[in-house]
PDB file of C-alpha atoms in Angstrom:
ATOM      1  CA  ASN A   7       0.000   0.000   0.000  1.00 45.00           C
ATOM      2  CA  VAL A   8       1.715   3.191  -1.181  1.00 42.00           C
ATOM      3  CA  MET A   9      -0.231   5.408   1.237  1.00 49.00           C
ATOM      4  CA  THR A  10       0.844   3.283   4.242  1.00 47.00           C
ATOM      5  CA  HIS A  11       4.513   3.756   3.358  1.00 55.00           C
ATOM      6  CA  GLN A  12       4.041   7.520   3.187  1.00 80.00           C
ATOM      7  CA  LYS A  13       2.690   7.736   6.710  1.00 93.00           C
ATOM      8  CA  PRO A  14       5.123   8.602   9.529  1.00 96.00           C
ATOM      9  CA  ARG A  15       6.035   5.393  11.337  1.00 97.00           C
ATOM     10  CA  VAL A  16       5.600   5.131  15.098  1.00 98.00           C
ATOM     11  CA  LEU A  17       7.182   2.354  17.172  1.00 98.00           C
ATOM     12  CA  ILE A  18       5.345   1.508  20.393  1.00 98.00           C
ATOM     13  CA  PHE A  19       6.954  -0.330  23.319  1.00 98.00           C
ATOM     14  CA  SER A  20       4.301  -1.927  25.546  1.00 98.00           C
ATOM     15  CA  LEU A  21       4.971  -4.864  27.855  1.00 97.00           C
ATOM     16  CA  ALA A  22       1.407  -6.124  27.372  1.00 96.00           C
ATOM     17  CA  TYR A  23      -1.124  -5.857  24.564  1.00 96.00           C
ATOM     18  CA  PHE A  24      -4.293  -7.608  23.487  1.00 94.00           C
ATOM     19  CA  PRO A  25      -5.414 -10.226  24.401  1.00 91.00           C
ATOM     20  CA  VAL A  26      -3.595  -9.348  27.674  1.00 89.00           C
ATOM     21  CA  VAL A  27      -5.579  -6.233  28.422  1.00 83.00           C
ATOM     22  CA  GLY A  28      -5.934  -3.472  31.006  1.00 81.00           C
ATOM     23  CA  GLY A  29      -6.644   0.239  30.923  1.00 82.00           C
ATOM     24  CA  ALA A  30      -3.329   1.103  29.263  1.00 90.00           C
ATOM     25  CA  GLU A  31      -3.809  -1.406  26.451  1.00 92.00           C
ATOM     26  CA  ILE A  32      -7.368  -0.195  25.814  1.00 88.00           C
ATOM     27  CA  ALA A  33      -6.087   3.398  25.647  1.00 91.00           C
ATOM     28  CA  VAL A  34      -3.430   2.441  23.071  1.00 95.00           C
ATOM     29  CA  LYS A  35      -6.041   0.703  20.920  1.00 94.00           C
ATOM     30  CA  GLU A  36      -8.443   3.660  21.094  1.00 91.00           C
ATOM     31  CA  ILE A  37      -5.710   6.160  20.180  1.00 94.00           C
ATOM     32  CA  THR A  38      -4.238   4.106  17.337  1.00 97.00           C
ATOM     33  CA  ASP A  39      -7.701   3.360  15.922  1.00 95.00           C
ATOM     34  CA  ARG A  40      -8.306   7.106  15.684  1.00 93.00           C
ATOM     35  CA  LEU A  41      -4.869   8.056  14.339  1.00 96.00           C
ATOM     36  CA  GLY A  42      -4.391   5.098  12.016  1.00 93.00           C
ATOM     37  CA  GLY A  43      -5.225   7.225   8.996  1.00 93.00           C
ATOM     38  CA  PHE A  44      -2.313   9.545   9.722  1.00 96.00           C
ATOM     39  CA  PHE A  45       0.381   7.261  11.164  1.00 97.00           C
ATOM     40  CA  SER A  46       1.646   3.716  10.701  1.00 97.00           C
ATOM     41  CA  PHE A  47       1.977   1.892  14.037  1.00 98.00           C
ATOM     42  CA  ASP A  48       4.250  -1.012  14.984  1.00 98.00           C
ATOM     43  CA  LEU A  49       4.131  -2.355  18.544  1.00 98.00           C
ATOM     44  CA  ILE A  50       6.590  -4.659  20.324  1.00 98.00           C
ATOM     45  CA  THR A  51       5.173  -6.580  23.272  1.00 98.00           C
ATOM     46  CA  LEU A  52       5.876  -9.708  25.293  1.00 98.00           C
ATOM     47  CA  GLN A  53       4.572 -13.096  24.179  1.00 98.00           C
ATOM     48  CA  PHE A  54       2.776 -14.106  27.375  1.00 95.00           C
ATOM     49  CA  SER A  55       1.493 -17.376  25.892  1.00 94.00           C
ATOM     50  CA  ARG A  56       2.664 -19.626  23.080  1.00 93.00           C
ATOM     51  CA  SER A  57      -0.861 -19.438  21.716  1.00 95.00           C
ATOM     52  CA  HIS A  58      -0.273 -15.747  20.933  1.00 96.00           C
ATOM     53  CA  GLU A  59       0.997 -15.055  17.418  1.00 96.00           C
ATOM     54  CA  VAL A  60       4.565 -13.812  17.036  1.00 97.00           C
ATOM     55  CA  LYS A  61       3.331 -11.283  14.483  1.00 98.00           C
ATOM     56  CA  GLU A  62      -0.185 -10.149  13.651  1.00 97.00           C
ATOM     57  CA  VAL A  63      -2.247  -7.118  12.699  1.00 97.00           C
ATOM     58  CA  MET A  64      -4.659  -5.932  15.393  1.00 97.00           C
ATOM     59  CA  GLY A  65      -6.794  -2.970  14.381  1.00 95.00           C
ATOM     60  CA  LYS A  66      -4.431  -0.282  13.101  1.00 96.00           C
ATOM     61  CA  VAL A  67      -1.346  -1.809  14.761  1.00 98.00           C
ATOM     62  CA  ASN A  68       1.242  -4.310  13.546  1.00 98.00           C
ATOM     63  CA  VAL A  69       1.957  -6.325  16.688  1.00 98.00           C
ATOM     64  CA  TYR A  70       5.305  -8.081  17.197  1.00 98.00           C
ATOM     65  CA  ARG A  71       5.804 -10.374  20.224  1.00 98.00           C
ATOM     66  CA  VAL A  72       9.149 -11.358  21.739  1.00 98.00           C
ATOM     67  CA  SER A  73       9.541 -14.481  23.847  1.00 97.00           C
ATOM     68  CA  GLY A  74      11.004 -14.562  27.338  1.00 96.00           C
ATOM     69  CA  THR A  75      10.102 -12.894  30.624  1.00 97.00           C
ATOM     70  CA  LYS A  76       9.369  -9.364  31.839  1.00 96.00           C
ATOM     71  CA  LEU A  77      13.033  -9.040  32.818  1.00 96.00           C
ATOM     72  CA  THR A  78      14.321 -10.046  29.372  1.00 98.00           C
ATOM     73  CA  TYR A  79      11.688  -8.013  27.497  1.00 98.00           C
ATOM     74  CA  PRO A  80      13.608  -4.671  27.392  1.00 98.00           C
ATOM     75  CA  LEU A  81      16.696  -6.209  25.824  1.00 98.00           C
ATOM     76  CA  LYS A  82      14.827  -8.440  23.367  1.00 98.00           C
ATOM     77  CA  ALA A  83      12.492  -5.607  22.428  1.00 98.00           C
ATOM     78  CA  VAL A  84      15.288  -3.144  21.683  1.00 98.00           C
ATOM     79  CA  LEU A  85      17.210  -5.725  19.612  1.00 98.00           C
ATOM     80  CA  LEU A  86      14.110  -6.275  17.473  1.00 98.00           C
ATOM     81  CA  ALA A  87      13.481  -2.513  17.366  1.00 98.00           C
ATOM     82  CA  ARG A  88      16.979  -1.798  16.024  1.00 98.00           C
ATOM     83  CA  LYS A  89      16.484  -4.334  13.253  1.00 97.00           C
ATOM     84  CA  MET A  90      13.077  -2.891  12.362  1.00 98.00           C
ATOM     85  CA  HIS A  91      14.366   0.691  12.501  1.00 98.00           C
ATOM     86  CA  ARG A  92      16.993  -0.060   9.844  1.00 97.00           C
ATOM     87  CA  GLN A  93      14.161  -0.960   7.463  1.00 95.00           C
ATOM     88  CA  LYS A  94      11.373   1.408   8.537  1.00 95.00           C
ATOM     89  CA  LYS A  95      13.102   4.536   9.905  1.00 96.00           C
ATOM     90  CA  TYR A  96      10.747   5.379  12.755  1.00 98.00           C
ATOM     91  CA  ARG A  97       9.757   9.012  13.214  1.00 97.00           C
ATOM     92  CA  ILE A  98       9.033   8.560  16.935  1.00 98.00           C
ATOM     93  CA  THR A  99       9.052   5.910  19.654  1.00 98.00           C
ATOM     94  CA  TRP A 100       6.239   5.684  22.192  1.00 98.00           C
ATOM     95  CA  SER A 101       6.700   3.996  25.577  1.00 98.00           C
ATOM     96  CA  ILE A 102       3.667   2.807  27.519  1.00 98.00           C
ATOM     97  CA  MET A 103       4.632   3.293  31.184  1.00 96.00           C
ATOM     98  CA  ALA A 104       8.007   3.864  32.833  1.00 96.00           C
ATOM     99  CA  ALA A 105       8.721   0.242  33.663  1.00 95.00           C
ATOM    100  CA  TYR A 106       9.800  -2.585  31.353  1.00 97.00           C
ATOM    101  CA  ALA A 107       8.646  -0.764  28.218  1.00 98.00           C
ATOM    102  CA  GLY A 108      10.301   2.378  29.559  1.00 98.00           C
ATOM    103  CA  PHE A 109      13.662   0.610  29.761  1.00 98.00           C
ATOM    104  CA  ALA A 110      13.243  -0.703  26.198  1.00 98.00           C
ATOM    105  CA  ALA A 111      12.517   2.830  24.979  1.00 98.00           C
ATOM    106  CA  LEU A 112      15.474   4.190  26.974  1.00 98.00           C
ATOM    107  CA  PHE A 113      17.864   1.649  25.404  1.00 98.00           C
ATOM    108  CA  PHE A 114      16.564   2.615  21.966  1.00 98.00           C
ATOM    109  CA  LYS A 115      16.968   6.326  22.793  1.00 98.00           C
ATOM    110  CA  LEU A 116      20.575   5.829  23.876  1.00 97.00           C
ATOM    111  CA  LEU A 117      21.274   4.034  20.585  1.00 97.00           C
ATOM    112  CA  HIS A 118      19.269   6.462  18.415  1.00 98.00           C
ATOM    113  CA  PRO A 119      19.283   9.829  20.254  1.00 97.00           C
ATOM    114  CA  LYS A 120      17.802  11.733  17.284  1.00 97.00           C
ATOM    115  CA  VAL A 121      14.538   9.773  17.355  1.00 98.00           C
ATOM    116  CA  PRO A 122      12.099  11.543  19.737  1.00 98.00           C
ATOM    117  CA  THR A 123      10.572   9.543  22.575  1.00 98.00           C
ATOM    118  CA  LEU A 124       7.037   9.975  23.921  1.00 98.00           C
ATOM    119  CA  LEU A 125       6.458   8.500  27.385  1.00 98.00           C
ATOM    120  CA  THR A 126       2.896   7.780  28.501  1.00 98.00           C
ATOM    121  CA  LEU A 127       2.314   7.251  32.229  1.00 97.00           C
ATOM    122  CA  GLN A 128      -0.561   4.933  33.148  1.00 94.00           C
ATOM    123  CA  GLU A 129       0.939   3.526  36.359  1.00 94.00           C
ATOM    124  CA  GLY A 130      -1.643   2.355  38.898  1.00 91.00           C
ATOM    125  CA  ASP A 131       0.640   1.247  41.734  1.00 92.00           C
ATOM    126  CA  SER A 132       1.540   3.577  44.580  1.00 91.00           C
ATOM    127  CA  GLU A 133       4.749   5.587  44.341  1.00 93.00           C
ATOM    128  CA  GLY A 134       6.176   3.739  47.338  1.00 93.00           C
ATOM    129  CA  HIS A 135       5.507   0.355  45.742  1.00 93.00           C
ATOM    130  CA  ILE A 136       7.114   1.435  42.462  1.00 95.00           C
ATOM    131  CA  LEU A 137      10.234   2.802  44.177  1.00 95.00           C
ATOM    132  CA  LYS A 138      10.571  -0.379  46.221  1.00 95.00           C
ATOM    133  CA  ARG A 139      10.553  -2.453  43.026  1.00 94.00           C
ATOM    134  CA  VAL A 140      13.049  -0.127  41.330  1.00 95.00           C
ATOM    135  CA  GLY A 141      15.414  -0.400  44.300  1.00 95.00           C
ATOM    136  CA  VAL A 142      19.102   0.029  43.514  1.00 95.00           C
ATOM    137  CA  PHE A 143      18.304   0.677  39.836  1.00 95.00           C
ATOM    138  CA  TYR A 144      16.731   4.047  40.726  1.00 96.00           C
ATOM    139  CA  PRO A 145      19.464   6.247  39.126  1.00 96.00           C
ATOM    140  CA  PHE A 146      19.137   4.300  35.867  1.00 96.00           C
ATOM    141  CA  TRP A 147      15.305   4.262  36.070  1.00 97.00           C
ATOM    142  CA  ARG A 148      15.301   8.096  36.400  1.00 97.00           C
ATOM    143  CA  LEU A 149      16.867   8.252  32.935  1.00 98.00           C
ATOM    144  CA  ILE A 150      13.551   7.038  31.486  1.00 98.00           C
ATOM    145  CA  PHE A 151      12.076  10.397  32.550  1.00 98.00           C
ATOM    146  CA  LYS A 152      15.186  12.490  31.840  1.00 98.00           C
ATOM    147  CA  LYS A 153      15.657  11.198  28.296  1.00 97.00           C
ATOM    148  CA  ALA A 154      11.985  11.467  27.269  1.00 98.00           C
ATOM    149  CA  ASP A 155      11.248  14.286  24.793  1.00 98.00           C
ATOM    150  CA  HIS A 156       7.609  14.581  25.827  1.00 98.00           C
ATOM    151  CA  ILE A 157       5.583  13.004  28.636  1.00 98.00           C
ATOM    152  CA  GLN A 158       1.833  12.443  28.667  1.00 98.00           C
ATOM    153  CA  ALA A 159       0.255  11.478  31.993  1.00 97.00           C
ATOM    154  CA  ILE A 160      -3.338  10.383  32.527  1.00 96.00           C
ATOM    155  CA  SER A 161      -3.708  12.310  35.811  1.00 96.00           C
ATOM    156  CA  GLN A 162      -2.290  15.239  37.745  1.00 96.00           C
ATOM    157  CA  TYR A 163      -0.913  12.721  40.243  1.00 95.00           C
ATOM    158  CA  LEU A 164       1.159  10.983  37.560  1.00 97.00           C
ATOM    159  CA  ALA A 165       2.297  14.301  36.081  1.00 97.00           C
ATOM    160  CA  GLY A 166       3.702  15.219  39.483  1.00 96.00           C
ATOM    161  CA  PHE A 167       5.238  11.750  39.722  1.00 96.00           C
ATOM    162  CA  ALA A 168       7.141  12.367  36.466  1.00 97.00           C
ATOM    163  CA  ARG A 169       8.427  15.751  37.612  1.00 97.00           C
ATOM    164  CA  ARG A 170       9.539  14.384  40.984  1.00 96.00           C
ATOM    165  CA  HIS A 171      11.634  11.707  39.321  1.00 97.00           C
ATOM    166  CA  GLY A 172      13.604  13.628  36.769  1.00 94.00           C
ATOM    167  CA  ALA A 173      11.383  14.800  33.893  1.00 97.00           C
ATOM    168  CA  ARG A 174      12.930  17.791  32.118  1.00 96.00           C
ATOM    169  CA  CYS A 175      10.577  17.949  29.156  1.00 97.00           C
ATOM    170  CA  LEU A 176       7.005  19.186  28.844  1.00 97.00           C
ATOM    171  CA  VAL A 177       4.599  17.032  30.877  1.00 98.00           C
ATOM    172  CA  GLU A 178       0.951  17.173  29.796  1.00 97.00           C
ATOM    173  CA  VAL A 179      -2.128  15.625  31.377  1.00 97.00           C
ATOM    174  CA  VAL A 180      -4.382  13.885  28.858  1.00 95.00           C
ATOM    175  CA  PRO A 181      -6.727  11.566  30.760  1.00 93.00           C
ATOM    176  CA  ASN A 182      -8.156   8.332  29.422  1.00 90.00           C
ATOM    177  CA  GLY A 183     -11.753   8.386  28.251  1.00 88.00           C
ATOM    178  CA  VAL A 184     -14.711   6.119  27.649  1.00 88.00           C
ATOM    179  CA  ASN A 185     -16.583   5.454  24.406  1.00 86.00           C
ATOM    180  CA  LEU A 186     -20.042   6.778  25.325  1.00 89.00           C
ATOM    181  CA  ASP A 187     -21.683   4.973  22.405  1.00 87.00           C
ATOM    182  CA  ALA A 188     -21.411   1.777  24.457  1.00 87.00           C
ATOM    183  CA  TYR A 189     -23.440   3.329  27.297  1.00 87.00           C
ATOM    184  CA  LYS A 190     -26.576   4.599  25.600  1.00 79.00           C
ATOM    185  CA  SER A 191     -29.181   3.306  28.048  1.00 68.00           C
ATOM    186  CA  TYR A 192     -29.794   5.839  30.805  1.00 59.00           C
ATOM    187  CA  LYS A 193     -30.439   4.444  34.300  1.00 61.00           C
ATOM    188  CA  THR A 194     -32.168   6.130  37.193  1.00 57.00           C
ATOM    189  CA  TYR A 195     -31.221   5.579  40.809  1.00 56.00           C
ATOM    190  CA  LYS A 196     -33.480   3.076  42.601  1.00 61.00           C
ATOM    191  CA  SER A 197     -34.556   3.428  46.214  1.00 58.00           C
ATOM    192  CA  ASN A 198     -36.513   0.265  46.928  1.00 66.00           C
ATOM    193  CA  LYS A 199     -34.025  -1.067  49.487  1.00 67.00           C
ATOM    194  CA  SER A 200     -32.768  -3.725  47.104  1.00 79.00           C
ATOM    195  CA  TYR A 201     -29.420  -2.910  45.522  1.00 89.00           C
ATOM    196  CA  THR A 202     -26.732  -4.501  43.390  1.00 93.00           C
ATOM    197  CA  ILE A 203     -23.217  -3.268  44.145  1.00 96.00           C
ATOM    198  CA  ILE A 204     -20.683  -3.809  41.368  1.00 97.00           C
ATOM    199  CA  THR A 205     -16.947  -3.490  41.012  1.00 98.00           C
ATOM    200  CA  THR A 206     -14.941  -4.120  37.836  1.00 96.00           C
ATOM    201  CA  SER A 207     -11.416  -4.682  39.043  1.00 93.00           C
ATOM    202  CA  ARG A 208      -8.319  -6.744  38.646  1.00 92.00           C
ATOM    203  CA  LEU A 209      -8.191  -8.812  41.834  1.00 95.00           C
ATOM    204  CA  VAL A 210      -4.996  -7.437  43.351  1.00 95.00           C
ATOM    205  CA  TYR A 211      -4.233  -5.821  46.703  1.00 95.00           C
ATOM    206  CA  LYS A 212      -4.093  -2.257  45.377  1.00 95.00           C
ATOM    207  CA  ASN A 213      -7.746  -2.327  44.288  1.00 96.00           C
ATOM    208  CA  GLY A 214      -9.001  -2.921  47.836  1.00 97.00           C
ATOM    209  CA  ILE A 215     -11.602  -5.578  47.067  1.00 98.00           C
ATOM    210  CA  ASP A 216     -10.925  -7.079  50.503  1.00 98.00           C
ATOM    211  CA  MET A 217     -12.225  -3.832  52.028  1.00 98.00           C
ATOM    212  CA  LEU A 218     -15.359  -4.037  49.894  1.00 97.00           C
ATOM    213  CA  ILE A 219     -16.018  -7.581  51.138  1.00 97.00           C
ATOM    214  CA  ARG A 220     -15.566  -6.476  54.759  1.00 97.00           C
ATOM    215  CA  ALA A 221     -17.983  -3.614  54.140  1.00 96.00           C
ATOM    216  CA  ILE A 222     -20.586  -6.044  52.769  1.00 95.00           C
ATOM    217  CA  SER A 223     -20.167  -8.064  55.963  1.00 94.00           C
ATOM    218  CA  LEU A 224     -20.869  -4.965  58.095  1.00 93.00           C
ATOM    219  CA  LEU A 225     -23.913  -4.064  55.984  1.00 91.00           C
ATOM    220  CA  GLN A 226     -25.589  -7.366  56.870  1.00 85.00           C
ATOM    221  CA  THR A 227     -26.878  -5.692  60.019  1.00 83.00           C
ATOM    222  CA  THR A 228     -28.913  -3.145  58.001  1.00 83.00           C
ATOM    223  CA  ASN A 229     -32.349  -3.520  56.454  1.00 81.00           C
ATOM    224  CA  TYR A 230     -30.962  -3.164  52.939  1.00 82.00           C
ATOM    225  CA  LYS A 231     -31.065  -6.142  50.597  1.00 87.00           C
ATOM    226  CA  LEU A 232     -27.674  -6.206  48.912  1.00 90.00           C
ATOM    227  CA  GLN A 233     -26.070  -8.303  46.205  1.00 93.00           C
ATOM    228  CA  THR A 234     -22.491  -7.700  45.073  1.00 96.00           C
ATOM    229  CA  THR A 235     -21.032  -8.525  41.665  1.00 97.00           C
ATOM    230  CA  ILE A 236     -17.243  -8.649  41.312  1.00 98.00           C
ATOM    231  CA  VAL A 237     -16.177  -8.582  37.666  1.00 97.00           C
ATOM    232  CA  GLY A 238     -12.514  -9.356  36.998  1.00 94.00           C
ATOM    233  CA  ASP A 239      -9.817 -11.837  37.860  1.00 94.00           C
ATOM    234  CA  GLY A 240      -6.342 -11.813  39.348  1.00 93.00           C
ATOM    235  CA  PRO A 241      -3.900 -13.511  41.729  1.00 95.00           C
ATOM    236  CA  ASP A 242      -5.940 -12.640  44.856  1.00 97.00           C
ATOM    237  CA  ARG A 243      -9.163 -14.300  43.714  1.00 97.00           C
ATOM    238  CA  SER A 244      -8.960 -17.437  45.879  1.00 97.00           C
ATOM    239  CA  LYS A 245      -7.929 -15.344  48.900  1.00 98.00           C
ATOM    240  CA  LEU A 246     -10.907 -13.008  48.389  1.00 98.00           C
ATOM    241  CA  GLU A 247     -13.332 -15.905  47.923  1.00 98.00           C
ATOM    242  CA  GLN A 248     -12.047 -17.383  51.185  1.00 98.00           C
ATOM    243  CA  LEU A 249     -12.502 -14.023  52.940  1.00 98.00           C
ATOM    244  CA  ALA A 250     -16.131 -13.854  51.771  1.00 97.00           C
ATOM    245  CA  GLN A 251     -16.675 -17.376  53.090  1.00 97.00           C
ATOM    246  CA  ASP A 252     -15.009 -16.611  56.442  1.00 97.00           C
ATOM    247  CA  LEU A 253     -17.193 -13.510  56.904  1.00 96.00           C
ATOM    248  CA  GLY A 254     -20.357 -15.392  55.997  1.00 94.00           C
ATOM    249  CA  VAL A 255     -21.198 -13.363  52.879  1.00 95.00           C
ATOM    250  CA  SER A 256     -20.475 -15.887  50.110  1.00 95.00           C
ATOM    251  CA  ASN A 257     -24.181 -15.980  49.280  1.00 93.00           C
ATOM    252  CA  LYS A 258     -24.197 -12.203  48.776  1.00 94.00           C
ATOM    253  CA  ILE A 259     -21.132 -11.946  46.513  1.00 96.00           C
ATOM    254  CA  LYS A 260     -20.800 -13.297  42.987  1.00 97.00           C
ATOM    255  CA  PHE A 261     -17.323 -13.604  41.469  1.00 98.00           C
ATOM    256  CA  ILE A 262     -17.800 -13.355  37.686  1.00 97.00           C
ATOM    257  CA  GLY A 263     -14.129 -13.625  36.680  1.00 95.00           C
ATOM    258  CA  HIS A 264     -12.568 -12.148  33.536  1.00 92.00           C
ATOM    259  CA  ILE A 265     -14.936 -10.986  30.789  1.00 92.00           C
ATOM    260  CA  ASP A 266     -14.498  -9.381  27.391  1.00 88.00           C
ATOM    261  CA  PRO A 267     -14.191  -5.599  27.965  1.00 86.00           C
ATOM    262  CA  ALA A 268     -17.011  -5.092  25.452  1.00 87.00           C
ATOM    263  CA  LEU A 269     -19.413  -6.781  27.902  1.00 92.00           C
ATOM    264  CA  ILE A 270     -18.679  -4.416  30.818  1.00 93.00           C
ATOM    265  CA  PRO A 271     -21.503  -1.954  29.914  1.00 93.00           C
ATOM    266  CA  GLU A 272     -23.973  -4.854  30.062  1.00 91.00           C
ATOM    267  CA  TYR A 273     -22.939  -5.737  33.618  1.00 93.00           C
ATOM    268  CA  LEU A 274     -22.894  -2.111  34.761  1.00 93.00           C
ATOM    269  CA  ALA A 275     -26.419  -1.614  33.387  1.00 91.00           C
ATOM    270  CA  LYS A 276     -27.717  -4.248  35.822  1.00 90.00           C
ATOM    271  CA  ALA A 277     -26.143  -2.603  38.883  1.00 93.00           C
ATOM    272  CA  ASP A 278     -27.113   0.264  41.180  1.00 92.00           C
ATOM    273  CA  ILE A 279     -23.836   1.375  42.797  1.00 94.00           C
ATOM    274  CA  PHE A 280     -20.184   1.106  41.759  1.00 97.00           C
ATOM    275  CA  VAL A 281     -17.617   0.687  44.537  1.00 97.00           C
ATOM    276  CA  ARG A 282     -13.823   0.396  44.345  1.00 97.00           C
ATOM    277  CA  PRO A 283     -11.854   1.293  47.497  1.00 97.00           C
ATOM    278  CA  SER A 284      -8.478   1.521  45.715  1.00 97.00           C
ATOM    279  CA  ARG A 285      -5.314   1.871  47.760  1.00 96.00           C
ATOM    280  CA  SER A 286      -3.575   3.445  44.748  1.00 95.00           C
ATOM    281  CA  GLU A 287      -4.692   4.441  41.245  1.00 95.00           C
ATOM    282  CA  GLY A 288      -3.145   6.186  38.252  1.00 93.00           C
ATOM    283  CA  LEU A 289      -6.572   7.326  37.042  1.00 92.00           C
ATOM    284  CA  GLY A 290      -9.041   4.417  37.088  1.00 91.00           C
ATOM    285  CA  ASN A 291     -10.801   3.552  33.816  1.00 90.00           C
ATOM    286  CA  SER A 292     -13.313   1.429  35.714  1.00 94.00           C
ATOM    287  CA  PHE A 293     -14.580   4.517  37.534  1.00 95.00           C
ATOM    288  CA  LEU A 294     -15.054   6.374  34.244  1.00 94.00           C
ATOM    289  CA  GLU A 295     -16.988   3.440  32.786  1.00 94.00           C
ATOM    290  CA  ALA A 296     -19.279   3.377  35.831  1.00 95.00           C
ATOM    291  CA  MET A 297     -19.885   7.125  35.494  1.00 94.00           C
ATOM    292  CA  ALA A 298     -20.683   6.641  31.788  1.00 94.00           C
ATOM    293  CA  ALA A 299     -23.272   4.060  32.893  1.00 93.00           C
ATOM    294  CA  VAL A 300     -24.790   6.745  35.176  1.00 91.00           C
ATOM    295  CA  LEU A 301     -24.011   4.851  38.383  1.00 93.00           C
ATOM    296  CA  PRO A 302     -23.316   6.470  41.747  1.00 93.00           C
ATOM    297  CA  VAL A 303     -19.593   5.897  42.371  1.00 96.00           C
ATOM    298  CA  ILE A 304     -17.838   5.273  45.679  1.00 96.00           C
ATOM    299  CA  GLY A 305     -14.053   5.533  45.564  1.00 96.00           C
ATOM    300  CA  THR A 306     -11.058   6.623  47.610  1.00 96.00           C
ATOM    301  CA  ALA A 307      -9.189   9.940  47.424  1.00 94.00           C
ATOM    302  CA  VAL A 308      -5.911   8.462  46.177  1.00 95.00           C
ATOM    303  CA  GLY A 309      -3.735   8.911  43.070  1.00 94.00           C
ATOM    304  CA  GLY A 310      -5.630  10.215  40.045  1.00 94.00           C
ATOM    305  CA  ILE A 311      -9.147   9.529  41.373  1.00 95.00           C
ATOM    306  CA  PRO A 312      -9.634  13.086  42.773  1.00 94.00           C
ATOM    307  CA  ASP A 313      -9.080  14.412  39.215  1.00 94.00           C
ATOM    308  CA  PHE A 314     -12.632  13.383  38.299  1.00 93.00           C
ATOM    309  CA  LEU A 315     -14.446  12.089  41.392  1.00 93.00           C
ATOM    310  CA  VAL A 316     -15.670  14.976  43.543  1.00 88.00           C
ATOM    311  CA  ASP A 317     -17.589  14.620  46.806  1.00 84.00           C
ATOM    312  CA  ASN A 318     -21.308  15.320  46.251  1.00 76.00           C
TER     313      ASN A 318
END
């Protein structure tokens, strides 16, 4: 296609991509779908399963997967990137988060300093947790921020995070969004003392689902009839199911597990209240989806949540 070759080429480093999906991956897909007429996108990600193709086209993106682990990803990704750059001459590189993909982009930047680097921050973990993981590599990790030519953060919290850890370039806040076409049915708040609480969350400590389960246990003493739907999966699932059993609320909580993101509006439409007591959050796409579904939202004042969730 002659037109494709005339488009500026963008190389994306992202540790995960579809079918391994979270808020960051959805954001990349939404952006590339919209800009695919103006740019040609290649993306290097990790092959999390042998069932995932080594190379395939997904939407407007040519996806390349490297084998190995998270720790080997930066090196393998930059080796493949150098080979691809010799053929395609990338106009810009785009790193999704300042972690494994950030290191891959940094290596590429050190090898090709004239190619501008865009760094997108979508980190959901707390700053303390991130710094603990970085450990003795902190001086080298700071270079991810120092060497970036432009930084886009999804919240004011993450913009400040970038500046605190070495960013010298312009840092702009461009939050994630939700496709409102998927949420066309308007819902009104019910007050018949029978409610469905919903959370759509990866089942990890930072999302505070254990606190939600404890709250459901306390609410047993009220006159409200409550049912809770937990949509999502993760390493803490068995622990959370055991907690619900220990607190005697297994019959009031339904663990749905992982679902296709396209089905989330359907589940939200059946609920009355969205709750996610996050311990840390970069922004929180799940909150935005619940607001698009016209649900009352209960969250915590941490990370990027106060950017959009205001009391009353």
